[in-house]
Amino acid sequence: MAASMPFRKVLITGGAGFVGANLALLLRRDFPDVSVAVFDNLKRRGSELNLPRLKRAGVSFQHGDIRCREDVDDWSAFDLLIDCSAEPSVQAGADGTPLPVLQNNLTGSLHCLEAARRNQAAFLFLSTSRVYPIARINGLSFHEQGTRFAWTAEENIPGFSERGIAEDFPLDGPRSLYGASKLATELVLQEYAFLYSMPVLINRCGVLTGPWQMGKVDQGVVTLWVARHTFGRPLQYTGFGGQGKQVRDMLHVEDLFDLMVRQMGDLSRWDGRVYNAGGGTEVSASLRELTTICQEVTGHRITITGQATTSPLDVRIYLTDNTRVERDFNWLPVKSVRAIVEDIYAWLREYEAQLQPIFT
């Protein structure tokens, strides 16, 4: 990949997780002269499998927790921090205390931000489409098609069109503790960019997916769907009538990396501004459609039941309007839904002995 790289020492928090580890390895592959270090508490099951991969690529690893200020203060110098650390479940805190998700996603990210300020480093924050309010999204007009729900027509609402949700979509209303913690961090990041002239960029990502994601029902559902088909385990369509017609767009982690490299090559835009980044309408599927693709790629059919009850935190449809990021960085996602499924399936087969216990 021919691109400029202004950074020489990159630190990635959550760097043994799915997104962080993949970004670290891709950085080392395409920019071998750049030093890459990762920091992770290894809480997520399966993250330990990334450690040998990182070591082979020359990525240094430090074990610790961003919630502990003492751990963060022990970091070596860096000039770019990529914050991939998060409690990523939208259900976090719904059935218990909110403190873990807030301490990780807000307090922990603030520790990272302050460390970046002390190092006079740039800050690239991976936020989420979940900052957009649930009721606002579910209130958009829709109709039911054979295999999916679809928005009916363009409405006179800022930030909404047939392309999906854009950055100026209204932000008033509940969005989940996960989404709220991410939005709160965005706001503080923008204050740091303003007060301290810190280079800051924020990507609100749709569903991120690809190989090495240890998917679960509440986070990483695409990988989970492929894995359950691969290993012959049951699944369930949950919510919105239990038919599997809810829709998401998907973004392969390699497409995210391509975008981030383009962003690193243009620091003039690092002023706290926000970009939506997702698969868009072209790289989207309902769960029913994803099931069909998984059947075709894996050759397996599994039992899928339906649960009609909808979680108050779920959304019927989410599609990303990438207009702003396409315009500013000449970027479009390349990997199709089928290509994403094929990549995940190949990974599952290659590491079947290690992965089957995690997914079954």
Tab-separated table of C-alpha atoms in Angstrom:
chain	number	residue	atom	x	y	z
A	1	MET	CA	0.000	0.000	0.000
A	2	ALA	CA	1.542	3.244	-1.155
A	3	ALA	CA	0.708	5.884	1.442
A	4	SER	CA	2.446	8.435	3.586
A	5	MET	CA	2.891	7.618	7.249
A	6	PRO	CA	3.675	10.590	9.506
A	7	PHE	CA	3.776	8.486	12.685
A	8	ARG	CA	6.769	6.462	13.877
A	9	LYS	CA	5.607	5.025	17.218
A	10	VAL	CA	2.038	3.762	17.334
A	11	LEU	CA	0.314	2.502	20.469
A	12	ILE	CA	-2.948	0.538	20.182
A	13	THR	CA	-5.135	-0.006	23.223
A	14	GLY	CA	-7.264	-3.120	23.128
A	15	GLY	CA	-4.452	-4.300	20.918
A	16	ALA	CA	-4.875	-8.037	21.530
A	17	GLY	CA	-8.548	-7.853	20.599
A	18	PHE	CA	-10.040	-8.391	17.180
A	19	VAL	CA	-9.748	-4.877	15.752
A	20	GLY	CA	-6.609	-3.825	17.605
A	21	ALA	CA	-4.587	-6.918	16.744
A	22	ASN	CA	-5.570	-6.818	13.091
A	23	LEU	CA	-4.655	-3.137	12.821
A	24	ALA	CA	-1.307	-3.761	14.521
A	25	LEU	CA	-0.435	-6.607	12.158
A	26	LEU	CA	-1.513	-4.676	9.073
A	27	LEU	CA	0.544	-1.671	10.161
A	28	ARG	CA	3.605	-3.860	10.578
A	29	ARG	CA	2.966	-5.491	7.199
A	30	ASP	CA	2.619	-2.246	5.262
A	31	PHE	CA	4.913	0.018	7.305
A	32	PRO	CA	7.724	-2.180	8.662
A	33	ASP	CA	9.733	0.858	9.782
A	34	VAL	CA	6.960	1.952	12.160
A	35	SER	CA	7.171	0.764	15.760
A	36	VAL	CA	3.875	-0.742	16.932
A	37	ALA	CA	3.026	-1.564	20.553
A	38	VAL	CA	-0.233	-2.946	21.928
A	39	PHE	CA	-1.804	-2.801	25.377
A	40	ASP	CA	-4.569	-5.148	26.524
A	41	ASN	CA	-6.003	-6.763	29.665
A	42	LEU	CA	-6.778	-10.033	27.789
A	43	LYS	CA	-10.281	-10.089	29.259
A	44	ARG	CA	-11.977	-11.281	26.073
A	45	ARG	CA	-11.798	-15.030	25.617
A	46	GLY	CA	-9.648	-15.867	22.621
A	47	SER	CA	-7.597	-12.664	22.723
A	48	GLU	CA	-4.658	-14.682	24.021
A	49	LEU	CA	-4.547	-16.425	20.618
A	50	ASN	CA	-3.375	-13.157	19.070
A	51	LEU	CA	-0.253	-12.896	21.211
A	52	PRO	CA	1.917	-15.294	19.143
A	53	ARG	CA	0.795	-13.565	15.944
A	54	LEU	CA	1.739	-10.171	17.322
A	55	LYS	CA	5.097	-11.404	18.569
A	56	ARG	CA	6.014	-12.928	15.202
A	57	ALA	CA	5.248	-9.603	13.518
A	58	GLY	CA	7.484	-7.658	15.890
A	59	VAL	CA	4.648	-5.997	17.780
A	60	SER	CA	5.456	-5.427	21.437
A	61	PHE	CA	2.798	-6.369	23.992
A	62	GLN	CA	2.110	-4.925	27.424
A	63	HIS	CA	-0.456	-6.432	29.741
A	64	GLY	CA	-2.540	-3.978	31.735
A	65	ASP	CA	-5.876	-2.250	32.124
A	66	ILE	CA	-6.743	1.237	30.882
A	67	ARG	CA	-9.025	1.650	33.909
A	68	CYS	CA	-5.902	1.641	36.098
A	69	ARG	CA	-4.135	4.992	35.815
A	70	GLU	CA	-0.906	3.416	37.099
A	71	ASP	CA	-0.855	0.991	34.152
A	72	VAL	CA	-1.378	3.781	31.644
A	73	ASP	CA	1.288	5.987	33.211
A	74	ASP	CA	3.823	3.224	32.573
A	75	TRP	CA	3.585	3.524	28.768
A	76	SER	CA	6.655	4.300	26.682
A	77	ALA	CA	6.642	7.318	24.387
A	78	PHE	CA	4.389	7.245	21.304
A	79	ASP	CA	3.195	9.728	18.689
A	80	LEU	CA	-0.152	8.116	17.778
A	81	LEU	CA	-2.638	6.367	20.028
A	82	ILE	CA	-5.347	4.257	18.384
A	83	ASP	CA	-8.014	3.568	20.996
A	84	CYS	CA	-9.644	0.203	20.246
A	85	SER	CA	-10.258	-0.736	23.874
A	86	ALA	CA	-13.911	-1.043	24.831
A	87	GLU	CA	-16.629	-3.028	26.453
A	88	PRO	CA	-18.316	-3.540	23.072
A	89	SER	CA	-21.661	-5.056	24.044
A	90	VAL	CA	-24.727	-2.881	23.580
A	91	GLN	CA	-26.348	-4.966	26.333
A	92	ALA	CA	-23.651	-4.041	28.863
A	93	GLY	CA	-25.175	-2.830	32.109
A	94	ALA	CA	-28.736	-3.710	31.094
A	95	ASP	CA	-29.097	-6.462	33.703
A	96	GLY	CA	-26.651	-5.225	36.318
A	97	THR	CA	-24.455	-2.337	37.319
A	98	PRO	CA	-23.483	0.276	34.713
A	99	LEU	CA	-20.071	0.837	36.278
A	100	PRO	CA	-17.977	-1.684	34.268
A	101	VAL	CA	-19.002	-0.326	30.869
A	102	LEU	CA	-18.653	3.297	32.001
A	103	GLN	CA	-15.318	2.708	33.712
A	104	ASN	CA	-13.905	0.968	30.642
A	105	ASN	CA	-15.379	3.043	27.823
A	106	LEU	CA	-15.324	6.459	29.467
A	107	THR	CA	-12.865	6.528	32.374
A	108	GLY	CA	-10.418	4.218	30.586
A	109	SER	CA	-10.523	6.225	27.375
A	110	LEU	CA	-9.987	9.435	29.355
A	111	HIS	CA	-6.848	7.899	30.866
A	112	CYS	CA	-5.686	7.133	27.326
A	113	LEU	CA	-6.497	10.646	26.171
A	114	GLU	CA	-4.548	12.246	28.969
A	115	ALA	CA	-1.558	9.993	28.236
A	116	ALA	CA	-1.700	11.108	24.597
A	117	ARG	CA	-1.773	14.763	25.669
A	118	ARG	CA	1.299	14.276	27.851
A	119	ASN	CA	3.112	12.638	24.922
A	120	GLN	CA	1.981	15.360	22.498
A	121	ALA	CA	0.560	12.500	20.429
A	122	ALA	CA	-2.332	12.254	17.986
A	123	PHE	CA	-5.477	10.329	18.952
A	124	LEU	CA	-7.557	8.136	16.633
A	125	PHE	CA	-10.753	7.000	18.328
A	126	LEU	CA	-12.902	4.094	17.212
A	127	SER	CA	-16.404	5.075	18.200
A	128	THR	CA	-19.647	3.411	17.170
A	129	SER	CA	-22.847	3.857	15.219
A	130	ARG	CA	-24.559	3.153	18.536
A	131	VAL	CA	-24.188	6.825	19.460
A	132	TYR	CA	-27.328	7.408	17.386
A	133	PRO	CA	-30.541	7.183	19.467
A	134	ILE	CA	-32.533	3.965	19.364
A	135	ALA	CA	-36.024	5.495	19.219
A	136	ARG	CA	-34.991	7.925	16.476
A	137	ILE	CA	-33.712	5.077	14.277
A	138	ASN	CA	-36.602	2.721	14.985
A	139	GLY	CA	-39.049	5.572	14.351
A	140	LEU	CA	-38.013	5.858	10.694
A	141	SER	CA	-40.650	4.593	8.257
A	142	PHE	CA	-40.031	1.073	7.000
A	143	HIS	CA	-41.686	-1.778	5.150
A	144	GLU	CA	-41.231	-5.524	5.227
A	145	GLN	CA	-39.743	-7.303	2.231
A	146	GLY	CA	-39.331	-11.015	1.662
A	147	THR	CA	-35.981	-11.336	3.443
A	148	ARG	CA	-35.444	-7.985	5.190
A	149	PHE	CA	-36.869	-4.806	6.600
A	150	ALA	CA	-36.192	-1.718	4.481
A	151	TRP	CA	-36.620	1.985	5.083
A	152	THR	CA	-39.618	3.185	3.077
A	153	ALA	CA	-38.505	6.512	1.653
A	154	GLU	CA	-36.450	9.587	2.342
A	155	GLU	CA	-37.903	11.567	5.237
A	156	ASN	CA	-37.374	15.203	6.131
A	157	ILE	CA	-34.964	14.375	8.942
A	158	PRO	CA	-31.422	15.772	9.111
A	159	GLY	CA	-28.800	13.126	8.533
A	160	PHE	CA	-31.123	10.543	6.981
A	161	SER	CA	-31.539	9.555	3.340
A	162	GLU	CA	-31.803	6.458	1.216
A	163	ARG	CA	-28.038	6.049	1.774
A	164	GLY	CA	-28.507	5.631	5.527
A	165	ILE	CA	-27.543	7.505	8.687
A	166	ALA	CA	-25.138	10.442	8.347
A	167	GLU	CA	-23.129	12.327	10.962
A	168	ASP	CA	-25.730	15.056	11.478
A	169	PHE	CA	-28.515	12.641	12.424
A	170	PRO	CA	-30.185	13.928	15.636
A	171	LEU	CA	-28.469	12.770	18.822
A	172	ASP	CA	-31.186	13.439	21.388
A	173	GLY	CA	-32.582	10.356	23.117
A	174	PRO	CA	-31.320	7.173	24.828
A	175	ARG	CA	-28.826	5.001	22.967
A	176	SER	CA	-27.571	2.359	25.508
A	177	LEU	CA	-24.867	2.755	28.114
A	178	TYR	CA	-22.372	1.524	25.543
A	179	GLY	CA	-23.363	4.205	23.037
A	180	ALA	CA	-23.580	6.891	25.715
A	181	SER	CA	-20.082	6.129	26.999
A	182	LYS	CA	-18.686	6.353	23.482
A	183	LEU	CA	-20.479	9.617	22.729
A	184	ALA	CA	-19.288	11.129	26.010
A	185	THR	CA	-15.707	10.266	25.080
A	186	GLU	CA	-16.195	11.848	21.658
A	187	LEU	CA	-17.237	15.114	23.300
A	188	VAL	CA	-14.212	15.180	25.590
A	189	LEU	CA	-11.923	14.365	22.670
A	190	GLN	CA	-13.235	17.365	20.782
A	191	GLU	CA	-12.534	19.596	23.785
A	192	TYR	CA	-8.942	18.320	23.910
A	193	ALA	CA	-8.573	19.014	20.197
A	194	PHE	CA	-9.841	22.570	20.757
A	195	LEU	CA	-8.026	23.445	23.987
A	196	TYR	CA	-4.699	21.697	23.397
A	197	SER	CA	-4.516	21.631	19.589
A	198	MET	CA	-4.236	17.843	19.816
A	199	PRO	CA	-4.700	16.022	16.484
A	200	VAL	CA	-7.927	14.038	17.010
A	201	LEU	CA	-10.037	12.012	14.604
A	202	ILE	CA	-13.178	10.002	15.389
A	203	ASN	CA	-14.597	7.118	13.345
A	204	ARG	CA	-18.128	6.000	14.147
A	205	CYS	CA	-18.021	2.436	12.887
A	206	GLY	CA	-20.879	0.185	11.904
A	207	VAL	CA	-20.598	-3.573	12.421
A	208	LEU	CA	-16.910	-4.445	12.229
A	209	THR	CA	-16.087	-8.013	11.328
A	210	GLY	CA	-13.561	-10.399	9.819
A	211	PRO	CA	-11.223	-13.235	10.834
A	212	TRP	CA	-9.978	-13.434	14.433
A	213	GLN	CA	-13.166	-11.956	15.888
A	214	MET	CA	-14.422	-14.057	18.804
A	215	GLY	CA	-18.055	-13.324	18.095
A	216	LYS	CA	-20.881	-13.571	20.595
A	217	VAL	CA	-24.636	-12.975	20.450
A	218	ASP	CA	-24.326	-9.411	21.756
A	219	GLN	CA	-21.176	-8.449	19.837
A	220	GLY	CA	-19.516	-9.918	16.757
A	221	VAL	CA	-22.685	-11.533	15.457
A	222	VAL	CA	-21.440	-11.987	11.872
A	223	THR	CA	-18.512	-14.117	12.983
A	224	LEU	CA	-20.761	-16.004	15.380
A	225	TRP	CA	-23.195	-16.726	12.541
A	226	VAL	CA	-20.460	-18.164	10.331
A	227	ALA	CA	-18.947	-20.140	13.205
A	228	ARG	CA	-22.231	-21.733	14.238
A	229	HIS	CA	-22.824	-22.836	10.652
A	230	THR	CA	-19.272	-24.123	10.412
A	231	PHE	CA	-19.464	-26.159	13.626
A	232	GLY	CA	-23.108	-27.186	13.377
A	233	ARG	CA	-24.474	-25.335	16.377
A	234	PRO	CA	-27.978	-23.774	16.668
A	235	LEU	CA	-28.863	-20.088	16.430
A	236	GLN	CA	-31.851	-17.889	17.109
A	237	TYR	CA	-33.475	-14.959	15.361
A	238	THR	CA	-34.213	-12.640	18.259
A	239	GLY	CA	-36.586	-9.689	18.208
A	240	PHE	CA	-38.709	-7.879	15.620
A	241	GLY	CA	-40.993	-10.873	15.219
A	242	GLY	CA	-38.220	-13.474	15.306
A	243	GLN	CA	-37.952	-13.695	11.507
A	244	GLY	CA	-34.355	-12.540	11.130
A	245	LYS	CA	-35.262	-9.571	8.948
A	246	GLN	CA	-33.341	-6.936	10.924
A	247	VAL	CA	-30.558	-5.389	8.826
A	248	ARG	CA	-26.995	-4.240	9.477
A	249	ASP	CA	-24.187	-3.086	7.262
A	250	MET	CA	-20.789	-4.689	7.745
A	251	LEU	CA	-17.224	-3.445	7.463
A	252	HIS	CA	-14.300	-5.821	7.052
A	253	VAL	CA	-11.405	-4.886	9.317
A	254	GLU	CA	-9.087	-4.650	6.284
A	255	ASP	CA	-11.374	-2.019	4.744
A	256	LEU	CA	-11.251	-0.110	8.037
A	257	PHE	CA	-7.453	-0.276	7.941
A	258	ASP	CA	-7.427	1.103	4.393
A	259	LEU	CA	-9.507	4.053	5.566
A	260	MET	CA	-7.300	4.700	8.587
A	261	VAL	CA	-4.143	4.744	6.466
A	262	ARG	CA	-5.734	7.322	4.200
A	263	GLN	CA	-6.684	9.349	7.269
A	264	MET	CA	-3.154	9.163	8.674
A	265	GLY	CA	-1.897	10.617	5.403
A	266	ASP	CA	-4.022	13.761	5.775
A	267	LEU	CA	-3.538	15.323	9.205
A	268	SER	CA	-5.224	18.547	8.080
A	269	ARG	CA	-8.558	16.962	8.990
A	270	TRP	CA	-7.546	15.840	12.502
A	271	ASP	CA	-9.375	18.592	14.352
A	272	GLY	CA	-11.873	16.516	16.317
A	273	ARG	CA	-14.159	15.902	13.385
A	274	VAL	CA	-16.330	12.802	13.140
A	275	TYR	CA	-16.711	10.322	10.296
A	276	ASN	CA	-19.242	7.558	9.863
A	277	ALA	CA	-17.572	4.426	8.487
A	278	GLY	CA	-19.484	1.298	7.600
A	279	GLY	CA	-20.392	-1.043	4.805
A	280	GLY	CA	-23.299	1.100	3.639
A	281	THR	CA	-26.232	-0.227	1.656
A	282	GLU	CA	-23.949	-2.186	-0.686
A	283	VAL	CA	-22.401	-4.255	2.116
A	284	SER	CA	-25.454	-5.048	4.210
A	285	ALA	CA	-27.584	-8.059	5.021
A	286	SER	CA	-30.428	-9.182	7.211
A	287	LEU	CA	-29.879	-12.176	9.448
A	288	ARG	CA	-31.992	-14.258	7.034
A	289	GLU	CA	-29.810	-13.182	4.128
A	290	LEU	CA	-26.673	-13.842	6.162
A	291	THR	CA	-27.992	-17.320	6.923
A	292	THR	CA	-28.377	-18.085	3.219
A	293	ILE	CA	-24.832	-16.928	2.468
A	294	CYS	CA	-23.466	-18.982	5.382
A	295	GLN	CA	-25.307	-22.055	4.085
A	296	GLU	CA	-23.847	-21.566	0.617
A	297	VAL	CA	-20.276	-20.960	1.814
A	298	THR	CA	-20.111	-23.653	4.513
A	299	GLY	CA	-22.413	-26.217	2.908
A	300	HIS	CA	-24.161	-26.637	6.267
A	301	ARG	CA	-27.718	-26.048	7.440
A	302	ILE	CA	-28.360	-25.615	11.138
A	303	THR	CA	-31.373	-25.243	13.411
A	304	ILE	CA	-32.495	-21.631	13.775
A	305	THR	CA	-35.398	-20.813	16.049
A	306	GLY	CA	-37.269	-17.538	16.470
A	307	GLN	CA	-37.850	-15.333	19.507
A	308	ALA	CA	-40.298	-12.527	18.777
A	309	THR	CA	-39.583	-10.340	21.820
A	310	THR	CA	-37.418	-7.337	21.013
A	311	SER	CA	-34.808	-5.921	23.360
A	312	PRO	CA	-35.367	-2.212	24.094
A	313	LEU	CA	-31.731	-1.691	23.050
A	314	ASP	CA	-32.058	-3.234	19.577
A	315	VAL	CA	-32.572	-1.434	16.271
A	316	ARG	CA	-34.472	-2.748	13.284
A	317	ILE	CA	-32.202	-1.355	10.571
A	318	TYR	CA	-28.852	0.373	10.572
A	319	LEU	CA	-27.101	1.461	7.382
A	320	THR	CA	-24.161	3.881	7.249
A	321	ASP	CA	-24.139	6.907	4.987
A	322	ASN	CA	-20.447	7.117	4.038
A	323	THR	CA	-20.786	10.294	1.968
A	324	ARG	CA	-18.479	12.427	4.128
A	325	VAL	CA	-15.677	9.900	4.450
A	326	GLU	CA	-15.901	8.972	0.765
A	327	ARG	CA	-15.575	12.635	-0.195
A	328	ASP	CA	-12.722	13.526	2.147
A	329	PHE	CA	-10.580	10.384	1.751
A	330	ASN	CA	-11.696	8.883	-1.560
A	331	TRP	CA	-12.544	5.699	0.290
A	332	LEU	CA	-15.091	2.955	-0.260
A	333	PRO	CA	-15.332	-0.475	1.385
A	334	VAL	CA	-14.224	-3.238	-0.977
A	335	LYS	CA	-15.157	-6.511	0.745
A	336	SER	CA	-18.689	-7.733	0.013
A	337	VAL	CA	-20.827	-9.632	2.513
A	338	ARG	CA	-20.012	-12.907	0.753
A	339	ALA	CA	-16.283	-12.107	0.761
A	340	ILE	CA	-16.494	-11.362	4.489
A	341	VAL	CA	-18.193	-14.707	5.155
A	342	GLU	CA	-15.642	-16.538	2.996
A	343	ASP	CA	-12.725	-14.923	4.850
A	344	ILE	CA	-14.171	-15.849	8.237
A	345	TYR	CA	-14.941	-19.409	7.131
A	346	ALA	CA	-11.394	-19.937	5.829
A	347	TRP	CA	-9.992	-18.726	9.160
A	348	LEU	CA	-12.310	-20.994	11.157
A	349	ARG	CA	-11.248	-24.000	9.125
A	350	GLU	CA	-7.544	-23.210	9.388
A	351	TYR	CA	-7.656	-22.868	13.186
A	352	GLU	CA	-10.557	-25.229	13.857
A	353	ALA	CA	-8.975	-27.065	16.806
A	354	GLN	CA	-8.343	-23.810	18.682
A	355	LEU	CA	-11.568	-22.071	17.773
A	356	GLN	CA	-14.243	-24.738	18.028
A	357	PRO	CA	-14.287	-24.698	21.874
A	358	ILE	CA	-14.724	-20.910	21.839
A	359	PHE	CA	-17.687	-20.945	19.484
A	360	THR	CA	-19.498	-24.038	20.771
